[in-house]
Coordinates of C-alpha atoms in Angstrom, one line a residue:
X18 CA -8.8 -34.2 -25.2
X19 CA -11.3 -37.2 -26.7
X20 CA -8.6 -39.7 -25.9
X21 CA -8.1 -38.7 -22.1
X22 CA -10.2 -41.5 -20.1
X23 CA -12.4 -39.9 -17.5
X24 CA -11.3 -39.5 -14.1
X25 CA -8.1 -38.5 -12.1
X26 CA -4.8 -38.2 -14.1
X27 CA -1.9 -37.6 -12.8
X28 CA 1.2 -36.0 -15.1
X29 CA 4.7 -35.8 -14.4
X30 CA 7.1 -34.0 -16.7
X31 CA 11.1 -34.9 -15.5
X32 CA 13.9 -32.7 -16.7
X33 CA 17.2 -34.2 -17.1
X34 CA 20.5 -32.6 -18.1
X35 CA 23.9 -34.6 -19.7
X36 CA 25.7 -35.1 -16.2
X37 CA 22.0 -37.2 -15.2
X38 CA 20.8 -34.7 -12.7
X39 CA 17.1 -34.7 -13.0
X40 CA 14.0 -32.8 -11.6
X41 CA 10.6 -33.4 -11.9
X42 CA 7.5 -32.0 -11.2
X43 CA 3.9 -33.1 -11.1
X44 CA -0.3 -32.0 -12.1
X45 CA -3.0 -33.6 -11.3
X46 CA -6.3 -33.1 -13.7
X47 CA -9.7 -34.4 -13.4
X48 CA -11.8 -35.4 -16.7
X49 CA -15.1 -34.9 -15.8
X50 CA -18.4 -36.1 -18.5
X51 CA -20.3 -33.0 -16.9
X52 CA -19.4 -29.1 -17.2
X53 CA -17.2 -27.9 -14.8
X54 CA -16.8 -24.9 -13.6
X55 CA -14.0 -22.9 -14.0
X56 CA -12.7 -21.0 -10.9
X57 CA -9.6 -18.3 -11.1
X58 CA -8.9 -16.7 -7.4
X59 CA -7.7 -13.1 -8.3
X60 CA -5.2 -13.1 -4.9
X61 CA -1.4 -14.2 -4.4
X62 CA -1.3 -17.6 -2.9
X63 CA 0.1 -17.7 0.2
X64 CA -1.1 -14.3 1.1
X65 CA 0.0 -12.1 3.8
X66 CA -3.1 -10.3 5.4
X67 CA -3.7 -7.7 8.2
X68 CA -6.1 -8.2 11.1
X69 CA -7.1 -4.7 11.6
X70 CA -8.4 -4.1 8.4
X71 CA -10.8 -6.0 6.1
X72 CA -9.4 -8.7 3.6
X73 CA -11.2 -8.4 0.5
X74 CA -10.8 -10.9 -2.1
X75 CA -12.2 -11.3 -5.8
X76 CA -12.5 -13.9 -8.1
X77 CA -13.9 -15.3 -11.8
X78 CA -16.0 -18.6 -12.4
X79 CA -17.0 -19.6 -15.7
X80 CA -19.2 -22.6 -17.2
X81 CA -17.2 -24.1 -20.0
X82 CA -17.9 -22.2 -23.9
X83 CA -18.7 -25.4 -24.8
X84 CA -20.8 -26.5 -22.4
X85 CA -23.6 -25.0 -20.6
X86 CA -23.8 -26.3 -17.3
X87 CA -27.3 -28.5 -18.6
X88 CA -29.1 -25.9 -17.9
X89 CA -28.6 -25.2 -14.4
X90 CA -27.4 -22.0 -13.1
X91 CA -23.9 -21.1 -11.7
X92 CA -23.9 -20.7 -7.8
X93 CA -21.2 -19.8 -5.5
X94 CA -20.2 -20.2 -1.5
X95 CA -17.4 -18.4 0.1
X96 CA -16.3 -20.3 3.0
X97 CA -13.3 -19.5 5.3
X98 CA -11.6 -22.4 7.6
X99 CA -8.6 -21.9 10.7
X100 CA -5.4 -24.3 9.3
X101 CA -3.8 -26.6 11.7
X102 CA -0.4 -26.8 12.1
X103 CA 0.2 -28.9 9.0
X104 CA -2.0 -26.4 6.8
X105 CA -4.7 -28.5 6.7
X106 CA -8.5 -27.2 7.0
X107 CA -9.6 -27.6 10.8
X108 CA -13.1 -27.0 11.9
X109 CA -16.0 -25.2 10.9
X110 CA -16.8 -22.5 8.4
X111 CA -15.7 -19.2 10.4
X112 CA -17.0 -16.3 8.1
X113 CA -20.3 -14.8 9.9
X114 CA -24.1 -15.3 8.8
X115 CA -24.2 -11.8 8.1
X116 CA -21.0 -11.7 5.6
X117 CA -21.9 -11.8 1.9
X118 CA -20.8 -15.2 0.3
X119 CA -22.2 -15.9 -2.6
X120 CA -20.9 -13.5 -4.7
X121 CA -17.2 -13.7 -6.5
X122 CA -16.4 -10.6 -3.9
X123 CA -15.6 -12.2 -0.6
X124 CA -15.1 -9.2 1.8
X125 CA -13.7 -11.1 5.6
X126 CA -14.5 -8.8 8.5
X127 CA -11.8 -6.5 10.3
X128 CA -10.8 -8.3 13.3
X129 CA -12.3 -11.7 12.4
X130 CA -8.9 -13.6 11.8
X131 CA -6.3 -14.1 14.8
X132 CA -2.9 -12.8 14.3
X133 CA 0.1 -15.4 13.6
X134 CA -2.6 -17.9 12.3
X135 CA -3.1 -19.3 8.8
X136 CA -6.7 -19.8 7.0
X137 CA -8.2 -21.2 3.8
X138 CA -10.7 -19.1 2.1
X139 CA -12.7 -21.4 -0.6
X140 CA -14.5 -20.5 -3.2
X141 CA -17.0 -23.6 -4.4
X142 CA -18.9 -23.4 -7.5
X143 CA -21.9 -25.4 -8.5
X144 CA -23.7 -26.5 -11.7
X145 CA -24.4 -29.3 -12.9
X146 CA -21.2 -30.4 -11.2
X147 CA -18.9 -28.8 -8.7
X148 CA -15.5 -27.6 -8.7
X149 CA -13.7 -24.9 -5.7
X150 CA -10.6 -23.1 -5.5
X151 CA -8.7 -22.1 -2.7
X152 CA -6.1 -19.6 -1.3
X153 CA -4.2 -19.4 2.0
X154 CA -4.4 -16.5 4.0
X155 CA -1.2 -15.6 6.8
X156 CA -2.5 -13.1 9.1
X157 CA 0.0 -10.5 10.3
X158 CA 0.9 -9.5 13.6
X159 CA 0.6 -5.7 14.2
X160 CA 2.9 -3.8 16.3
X161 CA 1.3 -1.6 19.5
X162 CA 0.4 2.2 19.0
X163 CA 2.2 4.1 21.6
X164 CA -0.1 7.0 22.9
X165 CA 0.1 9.5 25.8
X166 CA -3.1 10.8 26.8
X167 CA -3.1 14.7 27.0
X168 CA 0.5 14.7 24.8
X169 CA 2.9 17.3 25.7
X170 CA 1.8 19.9 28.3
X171 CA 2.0 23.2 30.6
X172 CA 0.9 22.6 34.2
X173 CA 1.7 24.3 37.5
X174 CA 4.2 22.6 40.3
X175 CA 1.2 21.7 42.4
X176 CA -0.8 20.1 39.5
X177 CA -0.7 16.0 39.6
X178 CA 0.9 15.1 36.6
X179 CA -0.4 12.2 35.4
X180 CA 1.4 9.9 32.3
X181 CA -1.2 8.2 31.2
X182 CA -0.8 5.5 28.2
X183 CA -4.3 4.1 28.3
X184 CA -4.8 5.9 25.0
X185 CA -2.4 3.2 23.6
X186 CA -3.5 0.3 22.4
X187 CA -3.1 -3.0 19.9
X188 CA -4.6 -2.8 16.2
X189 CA -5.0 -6.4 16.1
X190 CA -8.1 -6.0 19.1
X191 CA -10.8 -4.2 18.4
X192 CA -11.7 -0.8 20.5
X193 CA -13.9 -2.9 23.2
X194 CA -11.2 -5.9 23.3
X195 CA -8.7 -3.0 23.8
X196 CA -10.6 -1.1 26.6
X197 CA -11.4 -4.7 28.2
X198 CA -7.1 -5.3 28.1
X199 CA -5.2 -4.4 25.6
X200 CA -2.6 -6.8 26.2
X201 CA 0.1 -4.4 27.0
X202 CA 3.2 -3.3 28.8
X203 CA 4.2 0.1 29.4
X204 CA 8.2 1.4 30.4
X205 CA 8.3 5.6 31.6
X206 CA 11.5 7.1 31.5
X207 CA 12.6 11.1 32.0
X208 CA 14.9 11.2 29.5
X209 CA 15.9 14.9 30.0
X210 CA 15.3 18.3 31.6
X211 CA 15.8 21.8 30.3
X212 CA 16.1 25.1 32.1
X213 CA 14.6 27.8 29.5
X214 CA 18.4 29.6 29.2
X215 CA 20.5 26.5 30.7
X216 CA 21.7 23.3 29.3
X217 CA 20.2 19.9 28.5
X218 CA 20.7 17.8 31.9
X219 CA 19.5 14.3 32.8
X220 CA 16.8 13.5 35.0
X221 CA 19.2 11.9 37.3
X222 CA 21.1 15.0 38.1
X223 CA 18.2 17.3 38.5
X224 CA 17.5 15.8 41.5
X225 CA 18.7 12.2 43.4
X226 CA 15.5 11.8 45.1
X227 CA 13.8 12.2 41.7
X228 CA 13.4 9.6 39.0
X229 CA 10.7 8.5 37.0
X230 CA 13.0 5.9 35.1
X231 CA 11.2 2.0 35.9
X232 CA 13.0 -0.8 36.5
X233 CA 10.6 -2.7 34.1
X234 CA 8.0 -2.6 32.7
X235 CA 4.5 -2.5 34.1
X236 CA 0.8 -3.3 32.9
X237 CA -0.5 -0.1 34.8
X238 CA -0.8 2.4 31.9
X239 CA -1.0 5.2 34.7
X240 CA 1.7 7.1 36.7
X241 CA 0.8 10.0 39.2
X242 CA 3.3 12.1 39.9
X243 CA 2.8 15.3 42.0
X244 CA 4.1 18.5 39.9
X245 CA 6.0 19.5 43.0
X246 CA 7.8 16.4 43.4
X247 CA 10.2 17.8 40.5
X248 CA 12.8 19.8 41.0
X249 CA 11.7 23.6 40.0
X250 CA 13.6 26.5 41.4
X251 CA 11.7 29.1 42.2
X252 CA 10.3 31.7 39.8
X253 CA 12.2 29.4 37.2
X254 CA 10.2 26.6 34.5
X255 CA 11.9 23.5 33.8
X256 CA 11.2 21.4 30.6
X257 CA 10.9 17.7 30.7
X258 CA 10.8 15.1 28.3
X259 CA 9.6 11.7 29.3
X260 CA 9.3 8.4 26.9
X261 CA 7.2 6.3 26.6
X262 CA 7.8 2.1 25.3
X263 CA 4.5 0.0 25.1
X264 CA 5.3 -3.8 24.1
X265 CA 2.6 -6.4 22.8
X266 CA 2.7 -9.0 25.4
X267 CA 1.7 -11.8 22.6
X268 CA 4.6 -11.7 20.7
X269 CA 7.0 -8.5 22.3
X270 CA 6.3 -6.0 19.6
X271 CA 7.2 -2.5 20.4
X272 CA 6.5 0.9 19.6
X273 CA 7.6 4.0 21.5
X274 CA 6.8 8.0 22.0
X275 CA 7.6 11.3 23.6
X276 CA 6.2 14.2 25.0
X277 CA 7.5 17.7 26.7
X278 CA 6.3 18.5 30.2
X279 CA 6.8 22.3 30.6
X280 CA 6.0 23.0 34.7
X281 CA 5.6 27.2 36.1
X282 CA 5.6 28.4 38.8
X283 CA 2.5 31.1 38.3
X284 CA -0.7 29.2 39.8
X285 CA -4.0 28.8 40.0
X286 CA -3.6 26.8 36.4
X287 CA -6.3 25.1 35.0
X288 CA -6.1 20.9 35.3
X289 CA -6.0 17.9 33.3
X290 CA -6.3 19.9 29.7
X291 CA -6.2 17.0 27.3
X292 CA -6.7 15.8 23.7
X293 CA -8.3 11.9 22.9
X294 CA -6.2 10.9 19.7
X295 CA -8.5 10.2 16.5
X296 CA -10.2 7.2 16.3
X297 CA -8.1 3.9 17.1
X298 CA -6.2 3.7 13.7
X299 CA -2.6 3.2 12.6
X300 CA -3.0 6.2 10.6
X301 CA -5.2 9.0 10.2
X302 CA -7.1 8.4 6.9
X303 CA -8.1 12.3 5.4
X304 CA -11.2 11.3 3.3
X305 CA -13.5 11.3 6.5
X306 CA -13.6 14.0 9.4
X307 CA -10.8 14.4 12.0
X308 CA -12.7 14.8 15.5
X309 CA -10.4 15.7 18.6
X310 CA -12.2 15.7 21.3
X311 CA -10.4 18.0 24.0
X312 CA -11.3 18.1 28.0
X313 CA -10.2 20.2 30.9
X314 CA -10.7 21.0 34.5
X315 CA -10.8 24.3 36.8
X316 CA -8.2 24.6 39.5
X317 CA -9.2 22.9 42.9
X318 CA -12.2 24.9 43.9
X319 CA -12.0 26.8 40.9
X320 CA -15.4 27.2 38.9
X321 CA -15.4 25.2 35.3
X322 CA -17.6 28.6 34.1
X323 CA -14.6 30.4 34.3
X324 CA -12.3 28.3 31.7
X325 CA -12.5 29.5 28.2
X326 CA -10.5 27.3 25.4
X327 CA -8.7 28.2 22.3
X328 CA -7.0 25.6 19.8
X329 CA -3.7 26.1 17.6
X330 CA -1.6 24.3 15.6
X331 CA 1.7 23.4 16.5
X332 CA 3.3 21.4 13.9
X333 CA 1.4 21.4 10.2
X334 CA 0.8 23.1 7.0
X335 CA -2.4 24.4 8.1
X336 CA -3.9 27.1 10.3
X337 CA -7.1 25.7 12.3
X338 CA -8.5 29.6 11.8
X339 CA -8.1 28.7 7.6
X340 CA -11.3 29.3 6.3
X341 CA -13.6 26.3 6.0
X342 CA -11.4 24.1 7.7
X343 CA -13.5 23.3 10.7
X344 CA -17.1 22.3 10.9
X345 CA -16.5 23.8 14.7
X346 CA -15.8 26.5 16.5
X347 CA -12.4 27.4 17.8
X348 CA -13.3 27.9 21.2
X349 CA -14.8 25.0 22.3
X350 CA -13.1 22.0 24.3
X351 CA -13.6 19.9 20.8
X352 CA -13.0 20.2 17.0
X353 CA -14.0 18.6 13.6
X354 CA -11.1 19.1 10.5
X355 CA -13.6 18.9 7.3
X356 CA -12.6 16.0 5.3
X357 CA -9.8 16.1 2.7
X358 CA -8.4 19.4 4.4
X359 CA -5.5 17.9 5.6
X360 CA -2.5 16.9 3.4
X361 CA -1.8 13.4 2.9
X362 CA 1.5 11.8 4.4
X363 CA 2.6 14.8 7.0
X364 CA 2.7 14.6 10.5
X365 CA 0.4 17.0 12.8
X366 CA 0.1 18.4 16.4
X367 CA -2.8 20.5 17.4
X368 CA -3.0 22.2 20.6
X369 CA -5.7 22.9 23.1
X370 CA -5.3 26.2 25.7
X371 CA -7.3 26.2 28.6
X372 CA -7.6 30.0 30.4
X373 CA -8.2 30.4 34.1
X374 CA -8.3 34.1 35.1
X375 CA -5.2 34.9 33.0
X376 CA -3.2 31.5 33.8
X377 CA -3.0 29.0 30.8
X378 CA -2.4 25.4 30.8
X379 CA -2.5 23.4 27.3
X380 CA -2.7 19.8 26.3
X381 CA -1.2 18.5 22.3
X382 CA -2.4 15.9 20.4
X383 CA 0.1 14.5 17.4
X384 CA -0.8 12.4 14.5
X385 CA 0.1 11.3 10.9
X386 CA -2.3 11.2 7.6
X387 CA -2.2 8.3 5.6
X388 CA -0.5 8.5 1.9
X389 CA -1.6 7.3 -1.1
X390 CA -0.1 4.5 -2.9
X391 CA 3.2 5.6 -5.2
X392 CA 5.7 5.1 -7.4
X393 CA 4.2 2.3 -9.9
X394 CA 2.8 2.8 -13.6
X395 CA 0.1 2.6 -15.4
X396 CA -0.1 0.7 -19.3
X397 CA -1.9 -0.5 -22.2
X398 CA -0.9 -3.2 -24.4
X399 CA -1.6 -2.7 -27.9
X400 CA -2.2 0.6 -28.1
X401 CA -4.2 0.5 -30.9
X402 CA -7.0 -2.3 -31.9
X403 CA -10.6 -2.8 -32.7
X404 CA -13.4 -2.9 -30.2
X405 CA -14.6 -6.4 -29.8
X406 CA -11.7 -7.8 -31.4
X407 CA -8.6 -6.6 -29.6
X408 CA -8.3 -7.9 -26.3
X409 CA -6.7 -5.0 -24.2
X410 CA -4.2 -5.3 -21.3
X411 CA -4.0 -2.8 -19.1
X412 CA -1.1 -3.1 -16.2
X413 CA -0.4 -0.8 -13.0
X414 CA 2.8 -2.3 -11.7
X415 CA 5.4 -1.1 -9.3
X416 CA 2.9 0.9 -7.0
X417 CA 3.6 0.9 -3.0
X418 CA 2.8 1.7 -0.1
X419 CA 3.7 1.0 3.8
X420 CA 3.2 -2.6 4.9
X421 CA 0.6 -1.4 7.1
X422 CA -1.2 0.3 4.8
X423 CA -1.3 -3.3 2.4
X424 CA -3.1 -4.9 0.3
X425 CA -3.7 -2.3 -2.3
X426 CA -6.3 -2.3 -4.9
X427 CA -6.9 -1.9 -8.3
X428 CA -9.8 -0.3 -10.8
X429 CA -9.5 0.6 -14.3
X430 CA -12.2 3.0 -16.3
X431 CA -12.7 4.7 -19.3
X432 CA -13.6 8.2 -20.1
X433 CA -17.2 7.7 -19.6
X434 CA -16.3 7.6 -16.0
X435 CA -17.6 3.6 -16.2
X436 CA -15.8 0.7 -14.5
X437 CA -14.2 -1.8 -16.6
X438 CA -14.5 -4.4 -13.6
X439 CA -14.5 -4.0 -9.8
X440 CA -11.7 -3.3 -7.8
X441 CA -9.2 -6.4 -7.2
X442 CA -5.6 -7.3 -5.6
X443 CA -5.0 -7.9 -9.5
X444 CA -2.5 -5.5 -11.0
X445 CA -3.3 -6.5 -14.7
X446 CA -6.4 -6.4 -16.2
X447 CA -8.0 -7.9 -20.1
X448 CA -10.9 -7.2 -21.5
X449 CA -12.5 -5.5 -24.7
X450 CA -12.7 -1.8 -24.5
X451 CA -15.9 0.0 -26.2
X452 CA -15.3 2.7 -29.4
X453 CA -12.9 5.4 -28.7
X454 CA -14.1 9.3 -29.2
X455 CA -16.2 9.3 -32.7
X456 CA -15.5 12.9 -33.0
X457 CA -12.0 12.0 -33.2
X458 CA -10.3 10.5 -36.0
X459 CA -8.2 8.4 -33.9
X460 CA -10.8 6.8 -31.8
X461 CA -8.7 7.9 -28.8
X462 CA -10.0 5.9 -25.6
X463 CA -9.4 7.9 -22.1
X464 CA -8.3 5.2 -19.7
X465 CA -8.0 5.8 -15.9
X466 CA -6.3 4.0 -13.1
X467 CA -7.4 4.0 -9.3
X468 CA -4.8 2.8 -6.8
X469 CA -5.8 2.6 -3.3
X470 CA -4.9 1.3 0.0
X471 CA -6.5 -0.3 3.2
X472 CA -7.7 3.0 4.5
X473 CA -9.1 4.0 1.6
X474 CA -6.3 6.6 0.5
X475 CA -6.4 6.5 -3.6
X476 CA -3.7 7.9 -6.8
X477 CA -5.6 8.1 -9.9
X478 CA -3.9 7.7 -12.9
X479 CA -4.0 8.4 -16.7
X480 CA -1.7 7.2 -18.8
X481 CA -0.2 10.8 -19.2
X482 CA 0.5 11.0 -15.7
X483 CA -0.8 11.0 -12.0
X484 CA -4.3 12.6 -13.0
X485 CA -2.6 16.4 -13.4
X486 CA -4.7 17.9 -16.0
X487 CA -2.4 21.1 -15.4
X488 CA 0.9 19.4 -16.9
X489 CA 0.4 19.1 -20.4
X490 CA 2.5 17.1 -22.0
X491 CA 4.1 17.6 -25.4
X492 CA 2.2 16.7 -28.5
X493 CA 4.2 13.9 -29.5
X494 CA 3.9 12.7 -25.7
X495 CA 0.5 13.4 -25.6
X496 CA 0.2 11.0 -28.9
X497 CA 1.7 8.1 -27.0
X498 CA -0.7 8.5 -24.2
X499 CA -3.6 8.2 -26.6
X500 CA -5.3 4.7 -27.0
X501 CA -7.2 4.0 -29.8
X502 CA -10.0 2.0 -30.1
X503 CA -11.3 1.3 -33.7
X504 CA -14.9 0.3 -34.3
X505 CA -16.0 -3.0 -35.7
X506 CA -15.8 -3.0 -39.8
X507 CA -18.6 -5.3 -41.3
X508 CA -19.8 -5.8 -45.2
X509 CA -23.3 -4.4 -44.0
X510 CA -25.6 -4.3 -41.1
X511 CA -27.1 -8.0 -41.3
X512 CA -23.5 -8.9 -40.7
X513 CA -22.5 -6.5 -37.9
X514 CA -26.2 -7.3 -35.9
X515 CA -24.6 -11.2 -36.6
X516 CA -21.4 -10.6 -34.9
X517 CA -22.9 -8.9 -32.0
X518 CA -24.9 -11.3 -31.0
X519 CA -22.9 -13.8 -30.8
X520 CA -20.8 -12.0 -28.9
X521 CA -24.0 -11.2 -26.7
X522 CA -24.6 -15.3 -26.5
X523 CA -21.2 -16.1 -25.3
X524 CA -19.8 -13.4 -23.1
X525 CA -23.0 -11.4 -21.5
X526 CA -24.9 -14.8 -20.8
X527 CA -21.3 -16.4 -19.4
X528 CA -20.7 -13.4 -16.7
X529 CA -24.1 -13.4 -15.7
X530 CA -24.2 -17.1 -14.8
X531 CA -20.9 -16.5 -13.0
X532 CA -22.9 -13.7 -11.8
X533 CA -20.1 -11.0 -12.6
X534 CA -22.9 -8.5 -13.8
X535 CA -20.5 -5.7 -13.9
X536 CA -18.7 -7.7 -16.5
X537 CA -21.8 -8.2 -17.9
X538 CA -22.6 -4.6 -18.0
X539 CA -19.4 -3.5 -19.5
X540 CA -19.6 -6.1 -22.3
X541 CA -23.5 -5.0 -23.0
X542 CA -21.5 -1.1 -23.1
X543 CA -19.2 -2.2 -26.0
X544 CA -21.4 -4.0 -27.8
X545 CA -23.8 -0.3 -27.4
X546 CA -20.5 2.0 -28.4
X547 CA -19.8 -0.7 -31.6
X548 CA -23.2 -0.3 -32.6
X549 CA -23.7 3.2 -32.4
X550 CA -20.6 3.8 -34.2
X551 CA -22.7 3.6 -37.5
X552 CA -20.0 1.3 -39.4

């Protein structure tokens, strides 16, 4: 390295085979007479992001081991810039005032980027000279969420049925951008009609002065239609089933839904029972509360001190009457499902019945929970070392999860429930691990994985399984699973109080002026568990 001149070099390496084909490619390096920092973005570069949710992105920066920066203390400055058309920066710095940027955590706002766009988050470092890396983010379009206001339904033949999609909306906007205009389209079909003992028929030949079919699409997400207009024979219900398309005007996305339309003949029914869908969200995450909020109106004239409700469920593995499932009652026009009481990955319709004098008229509400991230692995590489000697890699590859539900996450721990960094789009992971269990002659180490996704949905892992402490494994299994962790040997005390400090000097004092204080902390933990080993 002494006999590199300071400045800019620029290295090619050329591959040529017998027939003289050749290839070449080429690095650039910049000799610097000050200490550099060192900058490592913890992201894939492109990157393919999501507007709806937060992007969150980590990174390392180091002063050089041999260096020192004169001094001067590390800083750091996030900035993110909009790409032109040639994927060069353009303009100014877009990330908030109110966004945290000088830490090696940069977490960008849901809703801040603009779908089908490209940007450049930079990471700059500072010492007593400056270096930045960069990564290019490609934000995502989003398809639409179809949604039908009120869902499937009972009404009477002189109730006003209204389809109403304004419940739809685009992921990409945020709620007030999607109230203000969502940027929609909306197609209503009747796809079918059913008499309760008869056949399947078409809308068509129910009736020819009766179709709800468009002729294209239209940016009304409303459709009145009087009850009576259909065809209903007397004494007789008919079932209908109407679909819904809503396409993204930006870019013709599509997504589509259905719902049954039972109509009676047995008036006064209550009107307008109906169910708002969970909060504005691809999915329904099940680590937070699920509030429906349910509404309903008397018959014309009718008095609304006369409806009572009740709510059901009509597609799920769970009764809403399970005990200490709801916060709420079961008989008011809204419910709140307690957190984590709904399984992960199913699909769900609830029900609410409205009661007028004896006549009943109900309104569903259907919706998925998200999943956890599956299918990948979990790993350590060497199974067995030293603590402050044997650099451990630990490796969760393979896990997945829908594209929607992207970028996934990952933390490691060890059995004294402490973090061995934060969590990162990084699937592998270094670092010294502190003295396995004392009491055990194998210094066995408990390591844990955390996978999770955008909405928060998490698979913890050990590396005996998927965190199921009721499938024990075999004792030669449970062997493998076991990493050990030996303490540090020394001649005597002076010597071992020697070695830790200087591991103290160089890797504490490094992560706290690169202000990774968790790193810090975890190094500080090691350097407790070698000590208290009593070797």
């Amino acid at each position: 390295a002494s006999e590199v001149p300071t400045g800019t070099i620029v290295l090619r390496l050329t591959a040529s085979n017998w027939l003289g084909f050749s290839t070449n490619i080429t690095r650039t390096i910049v000799k610097s007479t000050s200490d550099v920092p060192t900058i490592t973005i913890d992201s894939p570069n492109p990157r393919a992001v999501s507007v709806w949710t937060s992007v969150v992105i980590s990174a390392t920066a180091n002063l050089p081991a041999c260096g020192g920066g004169g001094g001067l203390p590390l800083t750091l400055k996030w900035e993110l810039f909009l790409q032109d058309s040639a994927g060069a920066i353009s303009g100014s710095n877009l990330l908030p005032s109110t966004t945290p940027s000088t830490s090696t955590i940069l977490t960008i706002p849901a809703h801040l980027l603009t779908p089908l766009s490209s940007y450049t988050a930079r990471l700059t470092a500072t010492s007593s000279s400056t270096s930045s890396s960069s990564v290019t983010l490609q934000a995502s379009s989003s398809p639409p969420v179809a949604s039908v206001k009120g869902g499937s339904r009972l009404l009477s033949p002189v109730t006003e049925l209204v389809l109403d999609a304004s419940t739809s909306y685009d992921p990409d906007k945020t709620a007030a951008e999607n109230l203000a205009d969502p940027g929609l389209t909306y197609f209503w079909e009747c796809s079918q009609f059913t008499l309760p003992s008869g056949p399947t028929q078409s809308c068509s030949a129910a009736s020819a002065s009766f179709s709800i079919t468009q002729s294209s699409s239209s940016s009304s997400a409303t459709v009145p239609l009087v009850s009576s207009l259909l065809p209903l024979p007397s004494g007789s219900s008919y079932t209908y089933d109407f679909r819904l398309t809503v396409t993204k005007t930006s870019d013709n996305q599509t997504d589509s839904t259905s719902i049954t339309v039972t109509v009676a003949s047995s008036p006064p029914f209550p009107k307008d029972v109906s169910i708002l869908p969970p909060e504005n969200r691809l999915k329904v995450p099940t680590i937070s509360p699920v509030i429906l909020l349910g509404s309903a109106s008397p018959p014309s004239g009718g008095a609304a001190s006369l409806l009572s409700y009740s709510w059901s469920t009509v597609v799920g593995d769970v009764s809403l009457s399970d005990a200490g499932l709801l916060s709420t009652t079961l008989t008011g026009t809204s419910i709140v499902i307690r957190a984590d009481k709904l399984t992960p990955g199913i699909s769900y319709t609830f029900r609410l019945t409205a009661t007028y004098l004896g006549s009943e008229s109900w309104g569903e509400v259907s919706f998925k929970t998200n999943q956890p991230p599956l299918g990948g692995s979990f790993s350590v590489y060497p199974m067995n070392g030293t603590s402050l000697s044997t650099s451990y890699t630990l490796s969760a590859l393979g896990w997945t999860d829908d594209t929607e539900d992207l970028p996934l996450s990952y933390l490691f721990s060890h059995s004294s429930a402490s973090s061995l960094g934060t969590p990162s789009a990084n699937p592998v992971f270094s670092a010294y691990l502190p003295v396995g269990d004392s009491t055990n002659s194998t210094y066995a180490l408990n390591l844990t994985l955390t996978v999770r996704d955008a909405l928060s949905a998490a698979t913890v892992v050990t590396l005996c399984g998927l965190g199921d402490s009721s499938a024990a494994a075999s004792a030669s299994a449970a062997a493998f699973c076991e990493v050990t962790v030996m303490p540090k040997t020394a001649t005597d005390s002076a010597a071992l109080l020697s070695f830790v400090e200087g591991i103290a000097g160089v890797q504490v004092l490094s992560a706290v002026s690169s202000y990774d204080y968790l790193g810090a902390t975890n190094t500080m933990q090691v350097l407790l568990s070698v000590m208290n080993s009593g070797r």
